[in-house]
Amino acid sequence: MEYIKTDIEGVYILEPRVFKDARGYFMEAWKRDEFIENVGHVDFIQDNESQSSYGVLRGLHYQKGEFAQAKLVRVIKGCVLDVAVDIRKSSPTFGKYVAVELSEDNKRQFFIPRGFAHGFLVLSDEAIFTYKVDNIYAPKAEAGIRFDDPDVGIEWPIASEDMLLSEKDTKAPFLKDAECFE
C-alpha cells in the first residue's frame, strides 16, 4: 500500500497494490500495522456501506465534540468525487479541501481525520461506498456545511441543479456560520 500525503496535514490517499491475472485480482484493502506506521493509530470500530445513484451528493457531514469521527473511505462499485474540508479553526488550512476520485477501477482509499467535514458526489450510474469509522454515530452530534459554500469553493464536476441532495444537506449552514472544531 502506498500512503500519499495531501496538501492538508493528516489527510491521506491510499493506493493499494493490486495483483491481477486471468482469474481476477487480489489486494490488501487495509492492514492495521502498516496503517499505524504510515498514518498513526486509529481504532476503527465500525464499517458502513451506502448505495447511491448518479448525481447524489452526500455531505458535507461531520460529528461534533466527543462524537467526532475519523474515516477511511473507498468505493467498491462505481466512481465518486470524495471531498474532505478542514474545519479546525486553529489549522493553517482551515476552510481548505482535498478532493480525490475514488472508483472500483483505481481502488484508492481516502483517510479523513477528525476535524473535517466529508462528502461525496456520485459520478457513475451507481456507487457502492464503504467506510470505516473510529467512533459511534450520534444523531445529537450530527452537523454539516453547505456543499456549495463559496468560501470553500469546491469544484464539483456536476452542476448543482443536476445533483440529488437531502433536504438536510440543502439547508446546512455555510462554514462561517457552522460549529467548527477549535
Short mmCIF file of C-alpha atoms in Angstrom, two decimals:
data_model
loop_
_atom_site.label_atom_id
_atom_site.label_comp_id
_atom_site.label_asym_id
_atom_site.label_seq_id
_atom_site.Cartn_x
_atom_site.Cartn_y
_atom_site.Cartn_z
CA MET A 1 0.00 0.00 0.00
CA GLU A 2 1.26 3.45 -0.85
CA TYR A 3 0.32 6.23 1.60
CA ILE A 4 0.23 9.58 -0.20
CA LYS A 5 0.26 12.76 1.87
CA THR A 6 -2.02 15.52 0.61
CA ASP A 7 -1.72 19.28 0.91
CA ILE A 8 -3.59 19.11 4.22
CA GLU A 9 -1.79 17.59 7.20
CA GLY A 10 -3.28 14.27 8.31
CA VAL A 11 -5.30 13.59 5.15
CA TYR A 12 -4.01 10.67 3.06
CA ILE A 13 -4.78 8.92 -0.20
CA LEU A 14 -4.05 5.21 -0.02
CA GLU A 15 -3.23 3.30 -3.18
CA PRO A 16 -3.17 -0.47 -2.77
CA ARG A 17 -1.02 -2.85 -4.76
CA VAL A 18 -3.40 -4.78 -6.97
CA PHE A 19 -2.34 -8.17 -8.31
CA LYS A 20 -4.29 -9.10 -11.46
CA ASP A 21 -4.31 -12.25 -13.52
CA ALA A 22 -6.73 -14.25 -15.66
CA ARG A 23 -8.78 -15.14 -12.56
CA GLY A 24 -9.36 -11.55 -11.44
CA TYR A 25 -7.45 -9.60 -8.82
CA PHE A 26 -6.26 -9.62 -5.21
CA MET A 27 -5.37 -6.70 -2.94
CA GLU A 28 -4.93 -5.96 0.73
CA ALA A 29 -7.57 -3.32 1.48
CA TRP A 30 -6.35 -2.50 4.97
CA LYS A 31 -3.52 -3.67 7.20
CA ARG A 32 -3.53 -2.41 10.79
CA ASP A 33 0.21 -2.33 11.50
CA GLU A 34 1.03 -0.73 8.15
CA PHE A 35 -1.70 1.89 8.66
CA ILE A 36 -0.37 2.75 12.14
CA GLU A 37 3.18 3.05 10.79
CA ASN A 38 2.16 5.45 8.00
CA VAL A 39 -0.84 7.38 9.36
CA GLY A 40 -0.97 6.74 13.10
CA HIS A 41 -3.13 4.77 15.48
CA VAL A 42 -6.83 4.92 14.68
CA ASP A 43 -9.12 2.48 16.46
CA PHE A 44 -11.75 1.74 13.81
CA ILE A 45 -14.87 0.31 15.45
CA GLN A 46 -17.42 0.04 12.66
CA ASP A 47 -17.75 -0.44 8.89
CA ASN A 48 -20.58 1.29 7.00
CA GLU A 49 -21.83 1.00 3.42
CA SER A 50 -24.12 3.10 1.25
CA GLN A 51 -25.53 2.78 -2.26
CA SER A 52 -26.30 5.85 -4.36
CA SER A 53 -27.12 6.71 -7.96
CA TYR A 54 -25.64 9.23 -10.39
CA GLY A 55 -25.67 12.82 -9.15
CA VAL A 56 -26.28 12.01 -5.49
CA LEU A 57 -24.25 14.29 -3.25
CA ARG A 58 -23.97 13.20 0.37
CA GLY A 59 -22.41 15.84 2.57
CA LEU A 60 -20.65 17.74 3.76
CA HIS A 61 -21.12 15.97 7.11
CA TYR A 62 -19.30 15.64 10.41
CA GLN A 63 -19.90 14.69 14.03
CA LYS A 64 -19.26 17.30 16.73
CA GLY A 65 -17.44 17.09 20.06
CA GLU A 66 -16.86 13.73 21.70
CA PHE A 67 -18.55 12.01 18.75
CA ALA A 68 -16.10 13.31 16.11
CA GLN A 69 -15.10 10.60 13.65
CA ALA A 70 -12.10 9.71 11.56
CA LYS A 71 -12.97 7.81 8.38
CA LEU A 72 -11.25 5.54 5.90
CA VAL A 73 -13.42 5.52 2.78
CA ARG A 74 -13.44 3.65 -0.54
CA VAL A 75 -15.68 2.75 -3.45
CA ILE A 76 -16.27 -0.90 -4.30
CA LYS A 77 -18.59 -0.22 -7.25
CA GLY A 78 -18.75 2.86 -9.44
CA CYS A 79 -16.99 6.20 -9.08
CA VAL A 80 -17.27 9.24 -6.79
CA LEU A 81 -15.54 12.52 -6.16
CA ASP A 82 -14.74 12.41 -2.44
CA VAL A 83 -14.05 15.62 -0.51
CA ALA A 84 -12.65 16.46 2.93
CA VAL A 85 -12.85 20.05 4.23
CA ASP A 86 -10.65 21.18 7.10
CA ILE A 87 -12.93 22.72 9.75
CA ARG A 88 -10.35 23.02 12.55
CA LYS A 89 -10.29 26.74 13.38
CA SER A 90 -6.68 26.61 14.61
CA SER A 91 -5.43 24.87 11.46
CA PRO A 92 -3.39 26.79 8.87
CA THR A 93 -5.55 25.03 6.24
CA PHE A 94 -8.92 25.91 7.82
CA GLY A 95 -11.58 26.05 5.10
CA LYS A 96 -9.38 24.31 2.52
CA TYR A 97 -10.30 20.99 0.97
CA VAL A 98 -8.84 17.91 -0.67
CA ALA A 99 -10.79 16.13 -3.40
CA VAL A 100 -9.96 12.71 -4.83
CA GLU A 101 -11.68 10.44 -7.30
CA LEU A 102 -12.36 7.03 -5.80
CA SER A 103 -13.50 4.20 -8.03
CA GLU A 104 -13.77 0.47 -8.40
CA ASP A 105 -11.05 0.77 -11.05
CA ASN A 106 -8.41 2.80 -9.18
CA LYS A 107 -9.21 1.16 -5.80
CA ARG A 108 -7.93 4.24 -3.96
CA GLN A 109 -8.90 4.92 -0.39
CA PHE A 110 -9.10 8.23 1.41
CA PHE A 111 -8.29 8.79 5.08
CA ILE A 112 -10.07 11.72 6.71
CA PRO A 113 -9.08 12.50 10.31
CA ARG A 114 -11.31 14.04 12.96
CA GLY A 115 -11.90 17.75 12.45
CA PHE A 116 -13.05 17.53 8.83
CA ALA A 117 -16.37 17.75 7.04
CA HIS A 118 -16.77 14.98 4.48
CA GLY A 119 -18.89 14.39 1.42
CA PHE A 120 -19.00 12.66 -1.93
CA LEU A 121 -20.66 13.08 -5.31
CA VAL A 122 -21.56 10.02 -7.40
CA LEU A 123 -20.16 10.23 -10.94
CA SER A 124 -21.22 6.77 -12.18
CA ASP A 125 -24.70 5.29 -12.73
CA GLU A 126 -24.41 3.71 -9.28
CA ALA A 127 -21.84 3.71 -6.49
CA ILE A 128 -21.37 1.46 -3.50
CA PHE A 129 -19.37 3.37 -0.92
CA THR A 130 -17.88 1.81 2.19
CA TYR A 131 -16.08 3.33 5.13
CA LYS A 132 -14.54 2.56 8.48
CA VAL A 133 -15.17 4.93 11.41
CA ASP A 134 -13.47 5.27 14.76
CA ASN A 135 -16.49 6.46 16.76
CA ILE A 136 -20.20 5.77 17.01
CA TYR A 137 -22.80 7.84 15.17
CA ALA A 138 -24.79 10.11 17.48
CA PRO A 139 -27.74 11.98 15.95
CA LYS A 140 -27.40 14.80 18.51
CA ALA A 141 -23.81 15.43 17.33
CA GLU A 142 -24.63 15.48 13.62
CA ALA A 143 -23.56 18.61 11.73
CA GLY A 144 -22.74 19.78 8.25
CA ILE A 145 -21.69 22.63 6.00
CA ARG A 146 -23.04 23.61 2.61
CA PHE A 147 -21.66 21.73 -0.37
CA ASP A 148 -21.72 24.95 -2.41
CA ASP A 149 -20.16 27.31 0.14
CA PRO A 150 -18.36 29.96 -1.95
CA ASP A 151 -15.74 30.45 0.79
CA VAL A 152 -14.71 26.79 0.43
CA GLY A 153 -15.11 26.77 -3.36
CA ILE A 154 -15.34 23.06 -4.11
CA GLU A 155 -15.24 22.45 -7.86
CA TRP A 156 -17.91 19.79 -8.32
CA PRO A 157 -17.93 18.21 -11.81
CA ILE A 158 -21.76 18.16 -11.96
CA ALA A 159 -23.95 21.28 -11.95
CA SER A 160 -25.82 21.76 -8.67
CA GLU A 161 -29.20 21.66 -10.45
CA ASP A 162 -28.33 18.12 -11.62
CA MET A 163 -27.43 16.90 -8.11
CA LEU A 164 -29.69 14.93 -5.81
CA LEU A 165 -29.38 16.16 -2.21
CA SER A 166 -31.24 15.55 1.02
CA GLU A 167 -33.26 18.43 2.42
CA LYS A 168 -30.87 18.47 5.38
CA ASP A 169 -27.88 18.99 3.08
CA THR A 170 -29.54 21.84 1.16
CA LYS A 171 -30.19 23.64 4.46
CA ALA A 172 -26.75 23.12 6.04
CA PRO A 173 -25.03 26.31 7.22
CA PHE A 174 -22.14 27.95 5.43
CA LEU A 175 -18.72 27.41 7.02
CA LYS A 176 -18.69 30.91 8.55
CA ASP A 177 -21.87 30.03 10.48
CA ALA A 178 -21.08 26.40 11.30
CA GLU A 179 -19.98 24.95 14.61
CA CYS A 180 -16.37 24.02 13.88
CA PHE A 181 -13.56 22.35 15.81
CA GLU A 182 -11.18 24.52 17.85
#
